[in-house]
mmCIF file of C-alpha atoms in Angstrom:
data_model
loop_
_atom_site.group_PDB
_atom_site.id
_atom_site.type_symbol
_atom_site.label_atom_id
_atom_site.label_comp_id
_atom_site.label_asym_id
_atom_site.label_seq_id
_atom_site.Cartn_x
_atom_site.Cartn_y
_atom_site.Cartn_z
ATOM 1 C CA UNK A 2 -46.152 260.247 101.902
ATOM 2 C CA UNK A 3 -48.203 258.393 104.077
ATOM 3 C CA UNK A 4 -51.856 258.950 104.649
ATOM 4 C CA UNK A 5 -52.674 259.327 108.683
ATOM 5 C CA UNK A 6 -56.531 259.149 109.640
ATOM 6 C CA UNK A 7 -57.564 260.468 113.379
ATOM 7 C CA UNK A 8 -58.703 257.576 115.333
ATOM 8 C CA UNK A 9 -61.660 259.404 116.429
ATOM 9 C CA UNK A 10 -62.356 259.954 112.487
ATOM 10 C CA UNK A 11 -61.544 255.952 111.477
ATOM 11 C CA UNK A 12 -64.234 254.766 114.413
ATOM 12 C CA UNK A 13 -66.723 256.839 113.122
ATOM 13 C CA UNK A 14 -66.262 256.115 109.512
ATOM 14 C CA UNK A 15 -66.321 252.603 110.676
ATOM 15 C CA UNK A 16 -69.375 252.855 112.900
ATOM 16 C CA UNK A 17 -71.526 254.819 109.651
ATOM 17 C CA UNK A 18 -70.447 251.915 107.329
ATOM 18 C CA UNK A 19 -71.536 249.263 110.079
ATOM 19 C CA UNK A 20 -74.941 251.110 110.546
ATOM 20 C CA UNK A 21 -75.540 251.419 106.896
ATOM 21 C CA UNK A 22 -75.083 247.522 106.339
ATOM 22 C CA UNK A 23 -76.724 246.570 109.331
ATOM 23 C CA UNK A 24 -79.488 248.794 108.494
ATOM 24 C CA UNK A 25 -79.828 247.115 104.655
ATOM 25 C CA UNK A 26 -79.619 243.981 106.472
ATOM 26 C CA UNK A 27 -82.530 245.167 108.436
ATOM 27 C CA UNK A 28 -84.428 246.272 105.792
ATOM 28 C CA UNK A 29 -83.946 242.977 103.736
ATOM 29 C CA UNK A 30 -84.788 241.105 106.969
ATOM 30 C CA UNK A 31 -88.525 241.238 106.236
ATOM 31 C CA UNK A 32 -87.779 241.402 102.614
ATOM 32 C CA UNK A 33 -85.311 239.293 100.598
ATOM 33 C CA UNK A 34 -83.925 236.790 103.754
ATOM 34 C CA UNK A 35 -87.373 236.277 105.693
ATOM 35 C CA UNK A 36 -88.949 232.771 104.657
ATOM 36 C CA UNK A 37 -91.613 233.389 102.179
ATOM 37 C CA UNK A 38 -94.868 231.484 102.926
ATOM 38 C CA UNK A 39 -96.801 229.257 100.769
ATOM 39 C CA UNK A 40 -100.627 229.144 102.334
ATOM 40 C CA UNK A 41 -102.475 226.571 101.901
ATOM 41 C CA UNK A 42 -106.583 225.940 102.652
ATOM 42 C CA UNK A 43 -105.630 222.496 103.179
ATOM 43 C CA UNK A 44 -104.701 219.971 105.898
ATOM 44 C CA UNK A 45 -101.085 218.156 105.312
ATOM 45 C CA UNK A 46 -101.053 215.275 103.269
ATOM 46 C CA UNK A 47 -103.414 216.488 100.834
ATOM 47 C CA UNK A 48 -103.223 216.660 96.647
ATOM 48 C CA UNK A 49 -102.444 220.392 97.352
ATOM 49 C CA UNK A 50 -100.562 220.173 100.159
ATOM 50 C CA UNK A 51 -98.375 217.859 98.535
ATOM 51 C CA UNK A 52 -98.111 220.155 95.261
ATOM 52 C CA UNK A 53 -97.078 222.938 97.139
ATOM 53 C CA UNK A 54 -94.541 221.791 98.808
ATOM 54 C CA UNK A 55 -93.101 220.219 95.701
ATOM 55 C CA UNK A 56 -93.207 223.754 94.237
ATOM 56 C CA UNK A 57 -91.436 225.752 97.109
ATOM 57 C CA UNK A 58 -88.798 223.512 97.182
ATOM 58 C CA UNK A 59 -88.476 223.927 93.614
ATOM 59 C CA UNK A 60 -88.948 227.709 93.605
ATOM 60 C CA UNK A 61 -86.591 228.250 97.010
ATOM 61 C CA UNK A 62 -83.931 226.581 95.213
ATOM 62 C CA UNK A 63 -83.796 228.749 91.841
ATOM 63 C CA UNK A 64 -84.053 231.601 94.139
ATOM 64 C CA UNK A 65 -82.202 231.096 96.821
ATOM 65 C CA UNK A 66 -84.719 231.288 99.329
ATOM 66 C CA UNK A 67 -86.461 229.781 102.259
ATOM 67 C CA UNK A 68 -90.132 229.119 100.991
ATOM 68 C CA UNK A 69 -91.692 227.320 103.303
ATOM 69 C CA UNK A 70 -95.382 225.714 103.278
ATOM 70 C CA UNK A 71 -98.470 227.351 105.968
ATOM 71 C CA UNK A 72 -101.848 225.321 105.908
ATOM 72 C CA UNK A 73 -104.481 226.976 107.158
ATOM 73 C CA UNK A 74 -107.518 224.457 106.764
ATOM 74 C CA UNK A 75 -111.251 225.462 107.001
ATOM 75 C CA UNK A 76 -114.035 227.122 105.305
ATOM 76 C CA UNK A 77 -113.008 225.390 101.935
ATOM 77 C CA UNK A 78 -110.236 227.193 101.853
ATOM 78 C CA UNK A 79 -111.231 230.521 102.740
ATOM 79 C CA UNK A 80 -109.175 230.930 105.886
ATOM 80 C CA UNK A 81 -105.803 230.996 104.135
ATOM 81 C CA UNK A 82 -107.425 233.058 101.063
ATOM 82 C CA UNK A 83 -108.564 235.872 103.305
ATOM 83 C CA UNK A 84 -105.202 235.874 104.968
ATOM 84 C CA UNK A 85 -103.119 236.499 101.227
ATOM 85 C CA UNK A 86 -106.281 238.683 100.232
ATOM 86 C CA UNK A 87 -104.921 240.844 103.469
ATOM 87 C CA UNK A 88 -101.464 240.586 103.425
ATOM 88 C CA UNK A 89 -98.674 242.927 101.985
ATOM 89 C CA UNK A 90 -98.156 242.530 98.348
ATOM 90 C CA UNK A 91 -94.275 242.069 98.711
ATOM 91 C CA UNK A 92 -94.027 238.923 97.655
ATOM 92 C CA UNK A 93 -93.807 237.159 100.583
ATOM 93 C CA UNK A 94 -97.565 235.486 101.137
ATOM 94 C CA UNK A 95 -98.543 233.660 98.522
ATOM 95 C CA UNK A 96 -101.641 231.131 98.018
ATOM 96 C CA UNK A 97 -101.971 227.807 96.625
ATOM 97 C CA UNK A 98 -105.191 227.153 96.034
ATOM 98 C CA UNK A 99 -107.691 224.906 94.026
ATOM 99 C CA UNK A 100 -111.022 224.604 93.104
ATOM 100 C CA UNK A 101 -113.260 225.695 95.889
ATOM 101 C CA UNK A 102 -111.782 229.171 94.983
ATOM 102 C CA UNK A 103 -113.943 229.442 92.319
ATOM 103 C CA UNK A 104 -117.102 227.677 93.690
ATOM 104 C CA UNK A 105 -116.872 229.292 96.891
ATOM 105 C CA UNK A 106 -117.683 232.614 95.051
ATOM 106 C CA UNK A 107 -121.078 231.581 94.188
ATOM 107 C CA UNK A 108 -120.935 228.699 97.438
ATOM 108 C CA UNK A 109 -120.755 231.554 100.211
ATOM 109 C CA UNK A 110 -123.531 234.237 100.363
ATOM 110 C CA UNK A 111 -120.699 236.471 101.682
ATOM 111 C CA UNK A 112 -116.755 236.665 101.151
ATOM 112 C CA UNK A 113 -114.127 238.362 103.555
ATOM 113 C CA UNK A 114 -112.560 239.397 100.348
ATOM 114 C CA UNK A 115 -113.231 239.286 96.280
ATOM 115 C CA UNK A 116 -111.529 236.046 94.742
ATOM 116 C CA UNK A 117 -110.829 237.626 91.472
ATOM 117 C CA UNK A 118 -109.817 241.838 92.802
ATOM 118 C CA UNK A 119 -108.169 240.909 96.057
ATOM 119 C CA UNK A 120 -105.409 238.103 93.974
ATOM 120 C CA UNK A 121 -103.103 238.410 91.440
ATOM 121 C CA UNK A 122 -102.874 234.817 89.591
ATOM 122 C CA UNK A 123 -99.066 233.653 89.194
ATOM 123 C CA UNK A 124 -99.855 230.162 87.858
ATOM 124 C CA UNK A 125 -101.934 227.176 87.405
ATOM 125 C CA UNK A 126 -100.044 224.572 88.898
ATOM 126 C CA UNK A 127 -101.783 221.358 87.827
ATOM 127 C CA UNK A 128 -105.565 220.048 86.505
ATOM 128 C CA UNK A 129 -106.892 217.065 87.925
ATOM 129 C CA UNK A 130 -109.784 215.841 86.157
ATOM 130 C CA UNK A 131 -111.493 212.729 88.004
ATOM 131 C CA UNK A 132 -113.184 209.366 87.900
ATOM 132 C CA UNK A 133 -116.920 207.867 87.976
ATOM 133 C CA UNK A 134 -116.615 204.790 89.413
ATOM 134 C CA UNK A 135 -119.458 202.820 90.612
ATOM 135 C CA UNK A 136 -119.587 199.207 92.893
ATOM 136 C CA UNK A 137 -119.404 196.406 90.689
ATOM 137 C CA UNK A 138 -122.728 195.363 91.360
ATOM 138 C CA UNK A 139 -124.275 198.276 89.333
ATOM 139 C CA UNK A 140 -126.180 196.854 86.883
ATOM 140 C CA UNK A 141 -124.435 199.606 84.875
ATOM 141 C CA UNK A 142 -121.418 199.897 82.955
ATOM 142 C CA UNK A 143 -121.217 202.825 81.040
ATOM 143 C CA UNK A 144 -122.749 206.595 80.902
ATOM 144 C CA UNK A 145 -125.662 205.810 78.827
ATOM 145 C CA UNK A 146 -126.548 202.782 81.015
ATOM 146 C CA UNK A 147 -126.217 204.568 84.378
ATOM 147 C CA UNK A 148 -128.570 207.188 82.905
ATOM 148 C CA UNK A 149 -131.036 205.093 81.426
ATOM 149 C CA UNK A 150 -131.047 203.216 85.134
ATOM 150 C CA UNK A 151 -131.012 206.468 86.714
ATOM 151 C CA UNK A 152 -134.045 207.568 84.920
ATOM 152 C CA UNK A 153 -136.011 204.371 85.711
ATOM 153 C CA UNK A 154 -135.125 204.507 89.126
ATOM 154 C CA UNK A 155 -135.082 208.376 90.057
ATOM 155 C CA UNK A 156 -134.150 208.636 93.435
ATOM 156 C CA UNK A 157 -132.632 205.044 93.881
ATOM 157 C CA UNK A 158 -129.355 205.714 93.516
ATOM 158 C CA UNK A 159 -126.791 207.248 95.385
ATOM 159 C CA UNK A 160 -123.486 209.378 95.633
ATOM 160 C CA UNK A 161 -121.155 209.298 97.933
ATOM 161 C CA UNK A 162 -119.962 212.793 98.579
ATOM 162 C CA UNK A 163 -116.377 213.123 100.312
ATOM 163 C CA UNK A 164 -116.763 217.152 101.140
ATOM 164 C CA UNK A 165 -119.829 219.486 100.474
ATOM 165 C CA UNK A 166 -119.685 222.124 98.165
ATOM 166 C CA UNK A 167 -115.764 220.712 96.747
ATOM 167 C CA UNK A 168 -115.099 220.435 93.151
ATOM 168 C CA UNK A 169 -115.918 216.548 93.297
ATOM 169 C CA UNK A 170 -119.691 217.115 94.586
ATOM 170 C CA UNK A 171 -120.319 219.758 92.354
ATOM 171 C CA UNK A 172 -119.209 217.149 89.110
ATOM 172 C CA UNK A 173 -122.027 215.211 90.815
ATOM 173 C CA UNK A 174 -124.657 217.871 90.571
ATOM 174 C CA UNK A 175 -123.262 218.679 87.038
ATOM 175 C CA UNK A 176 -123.842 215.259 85.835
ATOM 176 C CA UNK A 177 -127.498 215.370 87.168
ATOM 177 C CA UNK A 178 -128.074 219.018 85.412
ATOM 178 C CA UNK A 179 -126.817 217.526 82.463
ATOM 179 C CA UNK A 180 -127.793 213.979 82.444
ATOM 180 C CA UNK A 181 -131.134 215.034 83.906
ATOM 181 C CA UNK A 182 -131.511 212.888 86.369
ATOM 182 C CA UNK A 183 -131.700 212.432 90.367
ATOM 183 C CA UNK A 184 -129.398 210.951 92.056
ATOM 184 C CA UNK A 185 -129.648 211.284 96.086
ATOM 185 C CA UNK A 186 -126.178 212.941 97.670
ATOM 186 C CA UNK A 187 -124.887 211.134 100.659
ATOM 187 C CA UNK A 188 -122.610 213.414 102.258
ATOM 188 C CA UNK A 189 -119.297 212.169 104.470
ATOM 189 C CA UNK A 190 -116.349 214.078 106.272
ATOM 190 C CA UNK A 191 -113.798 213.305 103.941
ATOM 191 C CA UNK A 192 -112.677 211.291 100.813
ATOM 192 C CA UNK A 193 -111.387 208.258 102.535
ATOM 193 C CA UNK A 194 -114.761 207.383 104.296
ATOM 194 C CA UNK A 195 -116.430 207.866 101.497
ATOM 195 C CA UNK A 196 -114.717 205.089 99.437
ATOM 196 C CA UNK A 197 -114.935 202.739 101.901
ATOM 197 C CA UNK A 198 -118.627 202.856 101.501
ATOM 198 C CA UNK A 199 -118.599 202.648 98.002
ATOM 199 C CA UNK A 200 -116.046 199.824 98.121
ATOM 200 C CA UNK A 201 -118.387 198.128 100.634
ATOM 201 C CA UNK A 202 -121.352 198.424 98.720
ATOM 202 C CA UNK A 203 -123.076 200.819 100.614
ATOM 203 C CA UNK A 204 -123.436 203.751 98.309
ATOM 204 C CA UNK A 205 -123.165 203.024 94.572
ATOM 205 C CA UNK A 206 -121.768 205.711 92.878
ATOM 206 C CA UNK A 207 -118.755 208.310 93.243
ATOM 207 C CA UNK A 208 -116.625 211.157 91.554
ATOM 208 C CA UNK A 209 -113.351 210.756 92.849
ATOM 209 C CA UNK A 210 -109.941 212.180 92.358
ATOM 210 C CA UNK A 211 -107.951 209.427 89.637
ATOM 211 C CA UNK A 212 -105.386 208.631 92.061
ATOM 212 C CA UNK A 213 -107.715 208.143 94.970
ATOM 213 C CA UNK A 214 -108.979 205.208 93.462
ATOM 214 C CA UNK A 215 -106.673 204.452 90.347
ATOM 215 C CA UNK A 216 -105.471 200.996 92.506
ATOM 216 C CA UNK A 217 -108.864 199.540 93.276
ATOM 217 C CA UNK A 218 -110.308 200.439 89.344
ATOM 218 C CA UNK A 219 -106.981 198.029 88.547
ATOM 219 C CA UNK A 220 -107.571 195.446 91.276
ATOM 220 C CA UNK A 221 -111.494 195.211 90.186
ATOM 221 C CA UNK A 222 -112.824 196.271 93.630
ATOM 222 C CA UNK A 223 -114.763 199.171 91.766
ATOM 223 C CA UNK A 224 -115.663 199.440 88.074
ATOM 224 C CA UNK A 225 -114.784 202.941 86.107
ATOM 225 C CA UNK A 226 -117.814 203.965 83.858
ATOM 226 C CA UNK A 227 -116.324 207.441 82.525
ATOM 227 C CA UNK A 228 -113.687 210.606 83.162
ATOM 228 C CA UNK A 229 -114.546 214.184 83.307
ATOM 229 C CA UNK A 230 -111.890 215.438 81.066
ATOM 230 C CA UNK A 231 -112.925 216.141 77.838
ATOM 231 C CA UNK A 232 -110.563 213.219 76.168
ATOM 232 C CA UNK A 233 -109.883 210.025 77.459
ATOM 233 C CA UNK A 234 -106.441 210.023 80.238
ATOM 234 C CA UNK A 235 -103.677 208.057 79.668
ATOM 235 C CA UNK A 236 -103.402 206.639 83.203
ATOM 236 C CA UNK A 237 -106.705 204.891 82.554
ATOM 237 C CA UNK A 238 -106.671 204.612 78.653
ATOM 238 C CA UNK A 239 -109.645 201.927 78.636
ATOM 239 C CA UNK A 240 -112.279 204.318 80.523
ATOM 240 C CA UNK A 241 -114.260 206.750 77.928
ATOM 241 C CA UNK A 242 -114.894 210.596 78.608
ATOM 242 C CA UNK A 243 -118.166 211.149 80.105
ATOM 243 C CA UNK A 244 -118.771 214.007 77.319
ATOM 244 C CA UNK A 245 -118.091 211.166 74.388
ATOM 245 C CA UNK A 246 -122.069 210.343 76.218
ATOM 246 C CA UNK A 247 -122.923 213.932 77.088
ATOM 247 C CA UNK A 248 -121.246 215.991 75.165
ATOM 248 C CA UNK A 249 -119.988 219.337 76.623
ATOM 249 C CA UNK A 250 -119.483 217.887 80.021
ATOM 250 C CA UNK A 251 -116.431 218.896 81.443
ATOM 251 C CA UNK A 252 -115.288 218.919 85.503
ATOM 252 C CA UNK A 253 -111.737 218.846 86.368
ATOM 253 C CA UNK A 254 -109.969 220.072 89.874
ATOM 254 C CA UNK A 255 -107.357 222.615 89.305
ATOM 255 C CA UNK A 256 -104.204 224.194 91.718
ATOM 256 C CA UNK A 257 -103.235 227.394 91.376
ATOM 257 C CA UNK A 258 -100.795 229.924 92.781
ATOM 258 C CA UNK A 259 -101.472 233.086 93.916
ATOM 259 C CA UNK A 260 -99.994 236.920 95.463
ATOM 260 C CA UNK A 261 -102.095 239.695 96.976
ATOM 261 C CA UNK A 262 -103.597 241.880 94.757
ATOM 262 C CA UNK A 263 -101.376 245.124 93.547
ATOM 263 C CA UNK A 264 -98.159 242.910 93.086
ATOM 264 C CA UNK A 265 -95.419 245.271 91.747
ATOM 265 C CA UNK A 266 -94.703 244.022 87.988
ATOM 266 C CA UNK A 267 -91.158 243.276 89.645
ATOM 267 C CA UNK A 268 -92.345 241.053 92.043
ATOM 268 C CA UNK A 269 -94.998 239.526 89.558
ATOM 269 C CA UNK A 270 -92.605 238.410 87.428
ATOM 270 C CA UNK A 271 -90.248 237.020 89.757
ATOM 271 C CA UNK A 272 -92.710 234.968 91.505
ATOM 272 C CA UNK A 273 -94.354 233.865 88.148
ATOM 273 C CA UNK A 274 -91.009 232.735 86.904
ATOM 274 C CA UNK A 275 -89.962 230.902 89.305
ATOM 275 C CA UNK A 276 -93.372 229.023 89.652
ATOM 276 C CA UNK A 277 -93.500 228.265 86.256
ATOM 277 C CA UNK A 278 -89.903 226.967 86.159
ATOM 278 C CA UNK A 279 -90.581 224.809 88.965
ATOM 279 C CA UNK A 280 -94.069 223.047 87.525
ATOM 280 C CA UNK A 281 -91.012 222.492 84.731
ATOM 281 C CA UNK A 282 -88.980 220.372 86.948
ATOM 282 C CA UNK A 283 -89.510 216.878 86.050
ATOM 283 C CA UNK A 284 -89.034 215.822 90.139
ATOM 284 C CA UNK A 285 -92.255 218.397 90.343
ATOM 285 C CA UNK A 286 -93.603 217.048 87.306
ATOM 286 C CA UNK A 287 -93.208 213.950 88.901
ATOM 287 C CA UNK A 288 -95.008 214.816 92.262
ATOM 288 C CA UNK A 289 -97.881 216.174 90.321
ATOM 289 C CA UNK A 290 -98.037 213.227 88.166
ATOM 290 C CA UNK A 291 -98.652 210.974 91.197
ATOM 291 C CA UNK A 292 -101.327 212.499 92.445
ATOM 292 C CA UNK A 293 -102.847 211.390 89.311
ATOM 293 C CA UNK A 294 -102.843 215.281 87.596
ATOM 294 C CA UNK A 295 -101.465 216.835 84.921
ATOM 295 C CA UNK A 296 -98.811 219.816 85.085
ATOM 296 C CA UNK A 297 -99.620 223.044 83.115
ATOM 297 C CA UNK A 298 -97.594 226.587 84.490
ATOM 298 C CA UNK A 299 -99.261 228.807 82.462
ATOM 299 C CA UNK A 300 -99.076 232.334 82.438
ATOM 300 C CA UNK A 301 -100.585 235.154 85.175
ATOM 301 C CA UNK A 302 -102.570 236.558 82.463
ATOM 302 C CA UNK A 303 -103.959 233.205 81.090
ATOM 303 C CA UNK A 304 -104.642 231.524 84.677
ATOM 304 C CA UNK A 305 -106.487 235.086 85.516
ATOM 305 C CA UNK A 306 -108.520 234.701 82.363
ATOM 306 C CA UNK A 307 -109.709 231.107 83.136
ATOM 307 C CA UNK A 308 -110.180 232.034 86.918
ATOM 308 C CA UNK A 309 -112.837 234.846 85.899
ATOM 309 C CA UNK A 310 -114.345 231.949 83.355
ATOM 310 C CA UNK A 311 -114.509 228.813 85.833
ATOM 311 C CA UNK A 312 -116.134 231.272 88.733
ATOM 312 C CA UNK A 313 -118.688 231.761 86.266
ATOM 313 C CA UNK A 314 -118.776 228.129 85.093
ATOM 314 C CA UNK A 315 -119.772 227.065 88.506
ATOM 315 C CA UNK A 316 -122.645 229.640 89.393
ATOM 316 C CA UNK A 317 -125.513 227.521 87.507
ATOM 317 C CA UNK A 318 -124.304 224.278 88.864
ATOM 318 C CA UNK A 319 -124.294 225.800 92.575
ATOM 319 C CA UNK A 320 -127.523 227.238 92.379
ATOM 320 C CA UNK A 321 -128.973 223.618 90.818
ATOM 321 C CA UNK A 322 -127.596 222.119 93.462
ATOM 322 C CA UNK A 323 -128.681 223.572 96.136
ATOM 323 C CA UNK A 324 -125.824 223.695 98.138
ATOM 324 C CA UNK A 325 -124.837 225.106 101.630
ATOM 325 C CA UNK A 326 -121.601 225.935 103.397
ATOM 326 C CA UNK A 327 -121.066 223.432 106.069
#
């Protein structure tokens, strides 16, 4: 017997199963198929411009998605932060941010949005620590010498300072606390500048980021006198730890990825995953490793733990150092 459907009846079975698919289509269209966006308080080119877009490759692929990479420069990174802090915890704005998230909390007198209730952590990316290195004319060449000069000479020497108010000023103006000494900032727009003059002679003294001055440490052009990890790094195993002179001092960079607060556990974990897996890859690995830092993909709860810690960390040097938003 065979089975006869009215046309009428067939088109409108058809057209209900067209509108339901098209309609899941829809709804998926700012869901699971839009590009999700990476934003980063950065300019292109950067340490964490270059880490994120190492990780949303990384993550896009194991997903199968389109992640794609949004800087939004200025304000230390508080334009892109305040755009996550508002946007829809769906999973489809994240944040990769650094340092200055933590400093700017004590940095700023006031904050478009709460760095530790409007984010939910995912993972710390990487930890950069960095570099004192100093002209070779210095009549200094360690920790204890450069204090003991310091101290004869307060207000003689200088620092070159790439960015007010960034994680590599601030190791300046923790040095000083700790050190107790004076040192006089001189402030430039931007790393790059900043070398020069200390390559030149002109200013004496700098924290820098490892791989921002790894090849002229090698080539002699400027002499390493300590690193702000706690240990000595392996990329310049013949430089001592600043705290092996004053012990307890400590100042590395970090990167970090972030989602709105309120992130459904579903979409925490996916996100978390998947950034974690990628800081795994060893071409990510490798990325991260060139930028002279040093992987870590820990988890949400542990990189939320250490955020509420390093905010805290960096009040006392802030207020010590007196220092402004730009």
């Amino acid at each position: 017997m065979s089975l006869h459907v009215p046309r009428q009846r067939f088109v409108c079975v058809l057209f209900v199963l067209a509108f339901l698919a098209g309609g899941s289509a829809w709804s998926q269209g700012t869901g699971a198929t839009a590009p999700v966006r990476i934003l980063v308080g950065a300019p292109a080119g950067g340490s964490t411009d270059t880490m994120a877009r190492a990780v949303a490759h990384a993550m896009g692929q194991q997903l199968g998605r389109t992640v794609v990479v949004d800087n939004r420069p200025g304000a230390g990174g508080n334009l892109a932060a305040e755009a996550v802090a508002r946007a829809a915890p769906d999973g489809q704005t994240l944040l990769m941010s650094f340092t200055s998230h933590a400093i700017n909390a004590s940095l700023y007198p006031k904050l478009a949005f709460d760095p530790v209730k409007d984010f939910t952590p995912l993972t710390m990316v990487s930890t950069s620590p960095s570099v004192l290195v100093a002209h070779p004319s210095l009549p200094a060449n360690n920790i204890a010498e450069l204090v003991a000069l310091a101290k004869a000479k307060p207000g003689q020497l200088n620092f070159a300072i790439g960015a007010l108010g960034s994680s590599l000023h601030l190791a300046g103006e923790a040095f000083k606390l700790k050190a107790g000494v004076y040192i006089v900032n001189i402030p430039y727009r931007g790393t790059a500048p900043a070398v020069q003059d200390v390559l030149a002679g002109q200013v004496e003294l700098m924290f820098a980021a490892v791989g921002n001055v790894q090849q002229h440490i090698r080539a002699g052009k400027l002499k390493a006198l300590g690193v702000t990890s706690p240990h000595r790094l392996s990329t310049l195993p013949d430089v001592p730890a600043i705290a092996d002179t004053l012990p307890g001092f400590e100042s590395s960079a970090w990167f970090g990825l972030f989602g709105p607060a309120k992130l459904s556990p579903e979409v925490l974990r996916t996100w978390s995953d998947a950034a974690r897996q990628a800081v795994q890859n060893p071409d990510v690995r490798h990325r991260i490793e060139a930028e002279g830092a040093t992987a870590v993909g820990n988890s949400p709860q542990e990189f939320a733990r250490f955020v509420v810690t390093d905010i805290a960390r960096w009040r006392d040097v802030v207020k010590f150092s007196g220092a402004k938003p730009e």
